[in-house]
XYZ file of N, CA and C in Angstrom:
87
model
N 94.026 89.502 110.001
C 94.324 90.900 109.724
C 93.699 91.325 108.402
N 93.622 92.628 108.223
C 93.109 92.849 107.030
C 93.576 92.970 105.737
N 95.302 93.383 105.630
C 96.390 92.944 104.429
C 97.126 91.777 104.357
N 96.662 90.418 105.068
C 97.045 89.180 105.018
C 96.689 88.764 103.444
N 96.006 89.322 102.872
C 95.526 88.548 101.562
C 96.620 89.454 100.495
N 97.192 88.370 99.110
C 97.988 89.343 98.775
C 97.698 89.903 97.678
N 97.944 91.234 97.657
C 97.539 91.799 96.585
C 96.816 93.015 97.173
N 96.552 92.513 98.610
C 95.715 93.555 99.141
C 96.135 95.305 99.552
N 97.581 95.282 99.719
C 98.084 96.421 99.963
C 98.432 97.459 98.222
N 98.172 96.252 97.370
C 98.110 96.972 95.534
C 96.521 97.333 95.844
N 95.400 97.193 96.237
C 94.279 97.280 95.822
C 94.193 98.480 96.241
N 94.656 98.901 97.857
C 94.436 99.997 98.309
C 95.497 101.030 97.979
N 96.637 100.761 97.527
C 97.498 102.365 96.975
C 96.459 102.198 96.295
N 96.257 101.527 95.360
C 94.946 101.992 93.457
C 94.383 102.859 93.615
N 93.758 102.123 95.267
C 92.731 102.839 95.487
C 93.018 104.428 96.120
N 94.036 105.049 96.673
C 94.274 105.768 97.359
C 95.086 106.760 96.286
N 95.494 106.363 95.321
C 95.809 106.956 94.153
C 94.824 107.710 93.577
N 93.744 106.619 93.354
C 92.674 107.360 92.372
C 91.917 108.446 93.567
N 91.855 107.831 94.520
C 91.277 109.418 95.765
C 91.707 110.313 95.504
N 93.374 109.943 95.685
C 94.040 111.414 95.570
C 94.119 112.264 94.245
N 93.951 111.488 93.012
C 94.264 112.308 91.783
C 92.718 112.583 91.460
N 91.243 112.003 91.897
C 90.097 113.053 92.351
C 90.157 113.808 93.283
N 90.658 113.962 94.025
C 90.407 114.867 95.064
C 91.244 116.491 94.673
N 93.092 115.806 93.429
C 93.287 116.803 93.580
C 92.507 117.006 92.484
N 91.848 117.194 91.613
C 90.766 117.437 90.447
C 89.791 118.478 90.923
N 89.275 117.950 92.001
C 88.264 118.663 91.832
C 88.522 119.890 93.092
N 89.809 119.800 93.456
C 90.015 120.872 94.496
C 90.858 122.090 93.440
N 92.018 121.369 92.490
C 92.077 122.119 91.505
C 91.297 123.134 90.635
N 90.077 122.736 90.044
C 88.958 123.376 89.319
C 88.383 124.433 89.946
């Protein structure tokens, strides 16, 4: 599977965090 490794479901909120606080950035501006 692809979140069998651990740590892996922290990598992707990070990652889905930082999407979202660019995305709201530049939809903000």
């Amino acid at each position: 599977h692809l979140f069998e490794e651990p740590g892996a479901l922290e990598l992707v909120s990070r990652l889905a965090l930082r999407w979202c606080t660019t995305y709201l950035k530049g939809s903000s501006t």
